[in-house]
Coordinates of C-alpha atoms and ligand atoms in Angstrom, one line a residue:
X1 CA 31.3 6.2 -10.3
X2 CA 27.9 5.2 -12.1
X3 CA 25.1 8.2 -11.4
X4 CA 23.1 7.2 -9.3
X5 CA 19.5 5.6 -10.2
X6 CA 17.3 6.2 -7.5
X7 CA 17.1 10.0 -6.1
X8 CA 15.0 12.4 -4.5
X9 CA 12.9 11.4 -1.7
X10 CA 11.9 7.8 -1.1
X11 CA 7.9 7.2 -1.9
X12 CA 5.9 8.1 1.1
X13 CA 9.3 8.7 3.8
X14 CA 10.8 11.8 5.0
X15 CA 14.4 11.3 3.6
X16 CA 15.9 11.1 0.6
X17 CA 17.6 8.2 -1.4
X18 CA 21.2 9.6 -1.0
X19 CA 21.1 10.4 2.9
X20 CA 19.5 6.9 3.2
X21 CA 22.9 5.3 1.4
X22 CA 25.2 8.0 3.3
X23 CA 23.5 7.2 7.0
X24 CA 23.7 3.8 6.4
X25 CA 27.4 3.3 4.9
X26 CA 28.2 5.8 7.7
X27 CA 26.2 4.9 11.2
X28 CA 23.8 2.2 10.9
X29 CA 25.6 -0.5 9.0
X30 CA 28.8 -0.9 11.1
X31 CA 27.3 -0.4 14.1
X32 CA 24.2 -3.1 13.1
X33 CA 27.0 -5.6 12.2
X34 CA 28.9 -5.5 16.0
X35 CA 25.4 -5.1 17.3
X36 CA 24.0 -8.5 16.5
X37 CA 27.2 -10.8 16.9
X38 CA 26.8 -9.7 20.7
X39 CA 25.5 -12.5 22.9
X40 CA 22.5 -10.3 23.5
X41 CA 20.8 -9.9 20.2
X42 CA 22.2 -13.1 18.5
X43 CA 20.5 -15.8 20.6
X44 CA 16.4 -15.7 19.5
X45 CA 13.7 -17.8 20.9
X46 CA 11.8 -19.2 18.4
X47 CA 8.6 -22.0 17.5
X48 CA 10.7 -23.8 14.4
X49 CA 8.0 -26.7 14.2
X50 CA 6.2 -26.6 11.2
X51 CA 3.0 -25.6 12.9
X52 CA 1.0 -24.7 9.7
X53 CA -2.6 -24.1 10.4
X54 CA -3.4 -23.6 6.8
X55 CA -3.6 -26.0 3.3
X56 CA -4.8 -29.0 6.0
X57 CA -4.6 -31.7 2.9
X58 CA -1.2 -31.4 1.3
X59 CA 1.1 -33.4 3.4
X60 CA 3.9 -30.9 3.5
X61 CA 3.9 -31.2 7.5
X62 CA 3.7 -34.5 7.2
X63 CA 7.1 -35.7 5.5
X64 CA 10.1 -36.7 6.9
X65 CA 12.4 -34.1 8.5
X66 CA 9.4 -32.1 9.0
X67 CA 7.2 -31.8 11.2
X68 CA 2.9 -33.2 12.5
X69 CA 0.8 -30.6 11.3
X70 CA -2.5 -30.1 13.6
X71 CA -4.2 -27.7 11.3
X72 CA -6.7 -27.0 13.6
X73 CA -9.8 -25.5 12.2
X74 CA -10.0 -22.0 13.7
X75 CA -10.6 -18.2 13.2
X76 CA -8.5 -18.1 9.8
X77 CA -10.4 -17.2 6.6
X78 CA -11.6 -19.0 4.6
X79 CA -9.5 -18.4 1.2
X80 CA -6.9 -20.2 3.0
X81 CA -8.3 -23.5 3.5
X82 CA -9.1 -24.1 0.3
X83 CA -6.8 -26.9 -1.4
X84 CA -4.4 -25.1 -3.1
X85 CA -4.4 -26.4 -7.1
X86 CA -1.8 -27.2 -9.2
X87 CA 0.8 -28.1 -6.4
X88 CA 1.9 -31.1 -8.1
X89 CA 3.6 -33.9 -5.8
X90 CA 7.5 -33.5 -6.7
X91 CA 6.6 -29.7 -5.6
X92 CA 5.4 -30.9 -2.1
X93 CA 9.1 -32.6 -1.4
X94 CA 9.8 -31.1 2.1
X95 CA 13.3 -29.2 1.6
X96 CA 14.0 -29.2 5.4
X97 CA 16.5 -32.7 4.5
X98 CA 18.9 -30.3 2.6
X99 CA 21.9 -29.0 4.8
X100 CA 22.0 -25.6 3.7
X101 CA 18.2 -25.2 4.6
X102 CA 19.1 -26.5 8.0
X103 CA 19.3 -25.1 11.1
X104 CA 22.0 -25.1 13.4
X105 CA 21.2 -25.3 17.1
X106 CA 24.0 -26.1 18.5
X107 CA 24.4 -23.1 21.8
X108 CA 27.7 -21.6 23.9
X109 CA 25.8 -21.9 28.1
X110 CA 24.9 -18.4 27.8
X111 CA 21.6 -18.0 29.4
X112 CA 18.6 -15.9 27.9
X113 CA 17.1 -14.3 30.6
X114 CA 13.5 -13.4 29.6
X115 CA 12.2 -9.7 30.0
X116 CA 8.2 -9.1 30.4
X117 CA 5.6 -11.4 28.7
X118 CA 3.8 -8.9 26.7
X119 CA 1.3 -9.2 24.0
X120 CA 1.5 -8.0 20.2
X121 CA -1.2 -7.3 18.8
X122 CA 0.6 -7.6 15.2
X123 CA 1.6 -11.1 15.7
X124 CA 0.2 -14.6 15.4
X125 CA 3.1 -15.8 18.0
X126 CA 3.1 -17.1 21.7
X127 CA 6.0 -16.2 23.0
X128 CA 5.7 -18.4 26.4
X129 CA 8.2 -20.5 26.9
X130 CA 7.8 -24.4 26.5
X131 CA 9.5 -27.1 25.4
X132 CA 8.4 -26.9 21.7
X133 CA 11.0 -23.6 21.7
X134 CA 14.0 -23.5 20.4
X135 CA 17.0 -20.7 20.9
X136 CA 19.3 -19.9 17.8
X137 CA 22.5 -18.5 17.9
X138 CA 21.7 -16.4 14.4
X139 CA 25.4 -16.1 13.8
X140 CA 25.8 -19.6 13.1
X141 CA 22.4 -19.3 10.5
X142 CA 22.7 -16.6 8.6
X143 CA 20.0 -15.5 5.7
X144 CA 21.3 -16.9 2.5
X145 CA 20.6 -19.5 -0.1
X146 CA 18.9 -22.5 1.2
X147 CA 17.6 -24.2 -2.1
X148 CA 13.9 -23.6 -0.6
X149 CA 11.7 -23.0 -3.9
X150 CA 9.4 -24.1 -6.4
X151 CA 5.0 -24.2 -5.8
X152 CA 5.6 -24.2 -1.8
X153 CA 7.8 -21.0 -1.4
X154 CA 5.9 -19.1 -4.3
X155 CA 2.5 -20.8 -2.8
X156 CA 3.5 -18.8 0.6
X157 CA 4.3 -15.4 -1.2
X158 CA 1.1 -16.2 -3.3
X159 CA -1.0 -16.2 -0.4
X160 CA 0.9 -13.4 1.8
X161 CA 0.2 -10.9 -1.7
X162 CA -3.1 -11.8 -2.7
X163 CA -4.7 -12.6 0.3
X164 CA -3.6 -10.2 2.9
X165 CA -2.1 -7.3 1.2
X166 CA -3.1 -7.2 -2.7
X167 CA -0.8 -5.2 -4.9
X168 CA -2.9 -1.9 -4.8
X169 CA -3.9 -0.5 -8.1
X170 CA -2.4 2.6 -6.7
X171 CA -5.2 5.4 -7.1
X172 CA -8.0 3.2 -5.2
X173 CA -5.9 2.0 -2.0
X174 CA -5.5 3.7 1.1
X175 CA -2.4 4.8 2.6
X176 CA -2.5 2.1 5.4
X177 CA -3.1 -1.0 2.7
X178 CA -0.3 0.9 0.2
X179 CA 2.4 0.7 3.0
X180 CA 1.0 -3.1 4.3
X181 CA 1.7 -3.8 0.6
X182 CA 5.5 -1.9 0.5
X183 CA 6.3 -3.4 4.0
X184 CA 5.9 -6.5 2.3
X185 CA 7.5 -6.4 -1.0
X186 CA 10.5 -4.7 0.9
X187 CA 10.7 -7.5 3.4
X188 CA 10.8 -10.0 0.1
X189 CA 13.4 -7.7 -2.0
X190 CA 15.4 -7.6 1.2
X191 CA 15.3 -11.9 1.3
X192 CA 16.1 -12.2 -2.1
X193 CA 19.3 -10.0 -2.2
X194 CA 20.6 -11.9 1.1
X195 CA 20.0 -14.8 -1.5
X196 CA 22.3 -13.4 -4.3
X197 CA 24.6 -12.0 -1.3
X198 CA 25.6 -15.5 -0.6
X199 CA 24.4 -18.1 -3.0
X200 CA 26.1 -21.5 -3.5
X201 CA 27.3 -21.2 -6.9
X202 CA 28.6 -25.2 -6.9
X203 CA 27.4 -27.5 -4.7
X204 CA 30.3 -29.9 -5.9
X205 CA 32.7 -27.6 -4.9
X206 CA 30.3 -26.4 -2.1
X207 CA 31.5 -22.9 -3.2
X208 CA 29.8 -19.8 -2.1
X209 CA 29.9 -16.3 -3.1
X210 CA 27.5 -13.5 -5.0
X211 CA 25.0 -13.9 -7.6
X212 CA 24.8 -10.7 -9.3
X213 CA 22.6 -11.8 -12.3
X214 CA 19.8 -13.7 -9.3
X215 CA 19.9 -9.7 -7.4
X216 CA 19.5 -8.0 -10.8
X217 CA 16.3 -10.4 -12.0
X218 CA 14.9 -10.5 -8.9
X219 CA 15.1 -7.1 -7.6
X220 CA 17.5 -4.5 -9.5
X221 CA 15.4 -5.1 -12.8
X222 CA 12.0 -3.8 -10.9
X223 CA 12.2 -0.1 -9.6
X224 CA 9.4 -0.7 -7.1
X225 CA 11.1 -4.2 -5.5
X226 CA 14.2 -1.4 -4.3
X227 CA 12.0 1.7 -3.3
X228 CA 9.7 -0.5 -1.2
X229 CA 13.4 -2.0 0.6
X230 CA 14.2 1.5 1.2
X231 CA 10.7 2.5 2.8
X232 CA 10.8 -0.7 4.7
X233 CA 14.5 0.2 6.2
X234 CA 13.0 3.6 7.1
X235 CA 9.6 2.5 8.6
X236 CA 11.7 -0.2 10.7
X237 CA 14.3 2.9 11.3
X238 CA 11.6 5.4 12.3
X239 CA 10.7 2.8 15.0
X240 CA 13.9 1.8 16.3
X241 CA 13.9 6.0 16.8
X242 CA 10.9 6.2 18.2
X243 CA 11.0 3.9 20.8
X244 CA 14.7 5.1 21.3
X245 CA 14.2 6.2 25.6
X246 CA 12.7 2.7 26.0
X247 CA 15.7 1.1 23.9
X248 CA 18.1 2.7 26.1
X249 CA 17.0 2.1 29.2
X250 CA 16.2 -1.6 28.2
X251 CA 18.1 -4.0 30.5
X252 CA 20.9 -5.9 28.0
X253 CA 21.7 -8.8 30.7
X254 CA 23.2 -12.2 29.8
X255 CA 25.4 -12.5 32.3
X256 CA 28.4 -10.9 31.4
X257 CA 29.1 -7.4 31.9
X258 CA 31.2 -6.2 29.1
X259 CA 29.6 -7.9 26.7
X260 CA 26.2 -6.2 27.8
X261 CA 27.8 -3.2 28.7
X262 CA 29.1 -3.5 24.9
X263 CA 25.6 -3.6 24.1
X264 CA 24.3 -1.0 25.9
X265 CA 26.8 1.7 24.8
X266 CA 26.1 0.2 20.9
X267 CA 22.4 0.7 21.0
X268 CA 22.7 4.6 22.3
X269 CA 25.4 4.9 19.8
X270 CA 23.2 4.1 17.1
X271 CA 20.0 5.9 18.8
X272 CA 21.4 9.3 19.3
X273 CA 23.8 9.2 16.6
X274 CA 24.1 12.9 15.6
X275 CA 24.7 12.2 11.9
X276 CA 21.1 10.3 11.9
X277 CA 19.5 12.8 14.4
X278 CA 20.4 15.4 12.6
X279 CA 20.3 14.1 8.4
X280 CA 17.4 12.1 9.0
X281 CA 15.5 12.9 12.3
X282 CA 12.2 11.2 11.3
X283 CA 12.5 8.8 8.8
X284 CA 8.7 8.3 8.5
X285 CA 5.7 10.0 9.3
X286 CA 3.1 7.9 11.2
X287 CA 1.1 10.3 12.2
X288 CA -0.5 10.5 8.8
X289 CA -2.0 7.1 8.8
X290 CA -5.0 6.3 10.6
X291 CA -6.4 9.4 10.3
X292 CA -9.6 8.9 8.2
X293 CA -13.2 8.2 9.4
X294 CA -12.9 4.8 10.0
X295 CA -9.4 4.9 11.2
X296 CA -9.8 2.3 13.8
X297 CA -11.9 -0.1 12.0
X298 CA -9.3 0.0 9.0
X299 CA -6.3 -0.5 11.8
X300 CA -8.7 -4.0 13.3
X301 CA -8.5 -5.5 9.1
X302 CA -4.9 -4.7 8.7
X303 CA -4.2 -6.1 12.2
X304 CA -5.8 -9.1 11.6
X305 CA -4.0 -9.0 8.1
X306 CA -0.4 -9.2 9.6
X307 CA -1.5 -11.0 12.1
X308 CA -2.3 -13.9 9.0
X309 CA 1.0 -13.3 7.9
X310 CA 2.7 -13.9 10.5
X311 CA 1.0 -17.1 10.8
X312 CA 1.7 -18.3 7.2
X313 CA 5.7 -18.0 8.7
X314 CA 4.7 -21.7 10.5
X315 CA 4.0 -22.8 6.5
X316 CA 7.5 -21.9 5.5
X317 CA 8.9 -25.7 4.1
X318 CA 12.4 -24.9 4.8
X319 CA 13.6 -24.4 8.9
X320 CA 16.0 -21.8 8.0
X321 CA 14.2 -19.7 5.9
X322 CA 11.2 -20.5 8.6
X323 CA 13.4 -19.4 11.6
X324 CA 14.6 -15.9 9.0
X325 CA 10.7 -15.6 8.0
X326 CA 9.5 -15.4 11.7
X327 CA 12.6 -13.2 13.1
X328 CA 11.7 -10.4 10.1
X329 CA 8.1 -10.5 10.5
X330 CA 7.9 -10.3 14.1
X331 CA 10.7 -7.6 13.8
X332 CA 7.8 -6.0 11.5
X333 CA 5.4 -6.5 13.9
X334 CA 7.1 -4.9 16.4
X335 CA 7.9 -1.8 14.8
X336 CA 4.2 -1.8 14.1
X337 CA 3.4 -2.2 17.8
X338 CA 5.9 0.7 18.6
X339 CA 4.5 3.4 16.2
X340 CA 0.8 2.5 16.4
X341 CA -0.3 0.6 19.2
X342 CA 1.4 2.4 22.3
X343 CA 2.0 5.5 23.7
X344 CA -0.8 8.4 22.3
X345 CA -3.0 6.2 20.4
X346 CA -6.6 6.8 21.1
X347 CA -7.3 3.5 21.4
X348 CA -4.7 1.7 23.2
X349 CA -3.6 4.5 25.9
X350 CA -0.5 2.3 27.4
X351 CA 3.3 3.0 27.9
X352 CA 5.6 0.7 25.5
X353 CA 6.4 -2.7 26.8
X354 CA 8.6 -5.1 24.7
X355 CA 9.7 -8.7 24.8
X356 CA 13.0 -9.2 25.1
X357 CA 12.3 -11.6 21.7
X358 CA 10.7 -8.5 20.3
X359 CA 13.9 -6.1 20.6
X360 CA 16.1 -8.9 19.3
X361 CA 13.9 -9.1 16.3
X362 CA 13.6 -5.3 15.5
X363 CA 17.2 -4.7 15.4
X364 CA 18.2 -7.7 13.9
X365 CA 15.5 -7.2 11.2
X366 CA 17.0 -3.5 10.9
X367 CA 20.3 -5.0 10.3
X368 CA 18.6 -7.1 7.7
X369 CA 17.6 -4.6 5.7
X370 CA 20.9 -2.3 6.6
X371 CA 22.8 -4.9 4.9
X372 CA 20.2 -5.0 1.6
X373 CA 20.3 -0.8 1.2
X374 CA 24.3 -1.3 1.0
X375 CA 24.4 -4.0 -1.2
X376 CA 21.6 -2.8 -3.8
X377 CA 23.7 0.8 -3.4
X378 CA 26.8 -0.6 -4.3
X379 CA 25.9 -2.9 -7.2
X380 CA 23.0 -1.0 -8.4
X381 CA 24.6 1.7 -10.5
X382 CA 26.8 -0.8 -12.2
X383 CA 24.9 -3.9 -12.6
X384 CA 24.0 -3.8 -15.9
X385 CA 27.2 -3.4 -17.4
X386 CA 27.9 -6.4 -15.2
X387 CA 24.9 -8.1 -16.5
X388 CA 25.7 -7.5 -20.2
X389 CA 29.3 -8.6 -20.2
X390 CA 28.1 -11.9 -19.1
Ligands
FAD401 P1 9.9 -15.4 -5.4 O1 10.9 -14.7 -4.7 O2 9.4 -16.7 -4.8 O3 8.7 -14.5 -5.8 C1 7.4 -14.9 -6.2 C2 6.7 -13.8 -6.9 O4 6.4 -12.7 -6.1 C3 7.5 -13.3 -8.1 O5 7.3 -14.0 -9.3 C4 7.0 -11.9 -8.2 O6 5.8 -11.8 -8.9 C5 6.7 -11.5 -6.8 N1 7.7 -10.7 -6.2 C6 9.1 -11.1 -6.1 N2 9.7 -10.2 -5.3 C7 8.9 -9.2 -5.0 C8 9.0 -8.0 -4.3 N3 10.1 -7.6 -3.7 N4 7.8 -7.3 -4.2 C9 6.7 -7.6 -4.7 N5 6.5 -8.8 -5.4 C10 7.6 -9.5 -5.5 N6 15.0 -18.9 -0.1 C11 16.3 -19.0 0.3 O7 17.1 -19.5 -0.6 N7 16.8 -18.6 1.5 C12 16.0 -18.0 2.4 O8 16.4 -17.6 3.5 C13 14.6 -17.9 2.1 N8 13.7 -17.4 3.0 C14 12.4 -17.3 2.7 C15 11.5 -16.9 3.6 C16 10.1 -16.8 3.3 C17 9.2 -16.3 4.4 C18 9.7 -17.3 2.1 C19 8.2 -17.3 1.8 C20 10.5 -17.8 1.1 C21 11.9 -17.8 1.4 N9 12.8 -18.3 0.5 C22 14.1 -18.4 0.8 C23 12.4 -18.6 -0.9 C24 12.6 -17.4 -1.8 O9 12.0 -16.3 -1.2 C25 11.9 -17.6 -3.2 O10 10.6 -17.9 -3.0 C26 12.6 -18.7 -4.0 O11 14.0 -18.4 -4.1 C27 12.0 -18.7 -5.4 O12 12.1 -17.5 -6.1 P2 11.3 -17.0 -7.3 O13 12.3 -16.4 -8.3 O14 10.4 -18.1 -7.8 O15 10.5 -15.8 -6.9

């Protein structure tokens, strides 16, 4: 085999590169992929209209396919109601019309019972339920290519970088904006290698399979894009940990018993797995953020930060990568809730509570990202003899 490229610890984690690919291959991977096709964590309640409360004036709501746009003028800042320029017209063709970008909501009868309604303080979403939700059965949509591109995906990646966690010019940020930032860019390396995973290489043909040169230029080729998917697998792995009692006492109820029985013996599988307790106990460290003078005041900005971000997700101009866009960042958001906004904080002294949306998203965003680690691992080594013979 290739050596490997990326050793020693990952930047700012508590494990190292090669137990991250062994405890994956090995515990999290197979047991993530029977995880999510059970009925419990592949139905997910979701807002899919395009409810974008930002860039008022460009129409995108408005086309067919899509969806009204209110764009009511509330607490948002102000960077992002100005116009956006050079968004030419072609660039503002809604992409919702093309089938790949569509999503499927066809559903089997199972119910989704709901758990508690409980806030995050992360988010931008209100979970109660009304008619303008929707439930997805995420087996029948998975993360791939959709065709979704051009000035009004990079317009939304623009906006989530520069405006709400700016690459840091590493010396001068903090800790808590650095790992904003890396949550980020791992989230978005972790999107674009589900692209190259399954890409339609002819639409004539309506072939699918891998595009090996897209994962190289898009993530391989940058060092950073793959460490900051491996610290994002281990923050999100850290809190699946942490809230591990919680987890496994979590009613998994949809009405059939094996099936959530299934569940249930899954989840403790994968929480108390003695491979992972033992080669990896704590795959991050939170206790070292926060911890500066003004601590709290710097935890209110990057709050309100994510909380942006999440909202941009209503912007997304393409339902599938909308419905993928939401799941991850409020599977984000909850593992931000978990390891800094219950239990022992100074601030917010209260036992953990999540939605039953909330544990649906963590572990299928885990699985996300389990999926990403394998498939950068396997073809990372190799790729550029790939690349060169082509
Ligand atoms: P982009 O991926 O759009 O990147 C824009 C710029 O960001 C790059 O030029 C680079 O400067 C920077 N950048 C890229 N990667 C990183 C990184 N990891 N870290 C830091 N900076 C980076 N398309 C699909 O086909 N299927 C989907 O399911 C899908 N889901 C999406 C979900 C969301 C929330 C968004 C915003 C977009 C989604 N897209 C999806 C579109 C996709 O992410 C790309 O925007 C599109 O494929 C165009 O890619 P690009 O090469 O122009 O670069």
């Amino acid at each position: 085999p290739a050596a490997r490229k990326y050793t020693g610890m990952v930047e700012d984690c508590c494990c190292d590169y090669e137990t991250v690919d062994s405890i994956n291959e090995e515990v999290l991977h197979p047991t993530l992929q029977e995880l999510v096709k059970l009925p419990f964590f592949r139905y997910f309640k979701v807002k899919l209209w395009c409810d974008c409360p930002f860039w008022p004036d460009d129409g995108m709501c408005r086309l067919r396919d899509c969806s009204v746009c209110e764009c009511p003028d509330n607490e948002f800042p102000e960077p992002f109601k100005k116009p956006y320029n050079g968004l030419s017209p072609d660039s503002m063709i809604c992409q919702e019309g093309k089938p790949q970008a569509a999503v499927d909501k066809t559903l089997d009868t199972k119910v989704f019972k709901g758990w508690v309604e409980t806030d995050n303080p992360w988010t931008s979403d209100d979970e109660t339920d009304n008619n303008e939700m929707t439930y997805v059965n995420l087996q029948l949509n998975p993360e791939r290519y959709t065709g979704y591109t051009g000035d009004s995906a990079r317009r939304i990646w623009d906006s989530i970088y520069k405006e709400n966690c700016p690459k840091y010019p590493s010396e001068e940020l903090c800790h808590e904006k650095k790992a904003l930032y890396k949550l980020i860019s791992g989230l978005h390396s972790s999107i674009s290698v589900h692209i190259a995973y399954d890409y339609l290489l002819d639409e004539s043909t309506n072939l699918w399979g891998q595009n090996l040169p897209l994962l190289y230029d898009r993530v391989l080729k940058y060092p950073e894009r793959v460490q900051n998917l491996y610290f994002t697998y281990l923050f999100v792995l850290r809190a699946v940990t942490k809230a591990a009692d919680y987890l496994e006492q979590a009613e998994y109820n949809t009405g059939n018993p094996e099936d959530d029985l299934k569940t249930q013996s899954l989840v403790k599988q994968l929480l108390y797995h003695p491979k992972l307790r033992s080669a990896c106990p704590k795959p991050f460290d939170e206790a070292k953020l926060w911890q500066g003078e003004n601590g709290p005041e710097l935890k209110q900005e990057i709050q309100k930060q994510f909380r942006n971000i999440s909202a941009i997700m209503d912007c997304v101009g393409c339902e599938k990568c909308r419905l993928w866009g939401k799941l991850q960042v409020l599977g984000l958001g909850t593992a931000l809730k978990i390891l800094f906004s219950v239990d022992g904080d100074n601030n917010l002294n209260q036992p953990l509570q999540l939605q039953r949306n909330e544990v649906i998203a963590l572990f299928n965003l885990l699985n996300r990202l389990s999926e990403s680690v394998k498939f950068v691992h396997e073809k990372g080594s190799s790729i550029e003899e790939v690349i060169k013979e082509q």
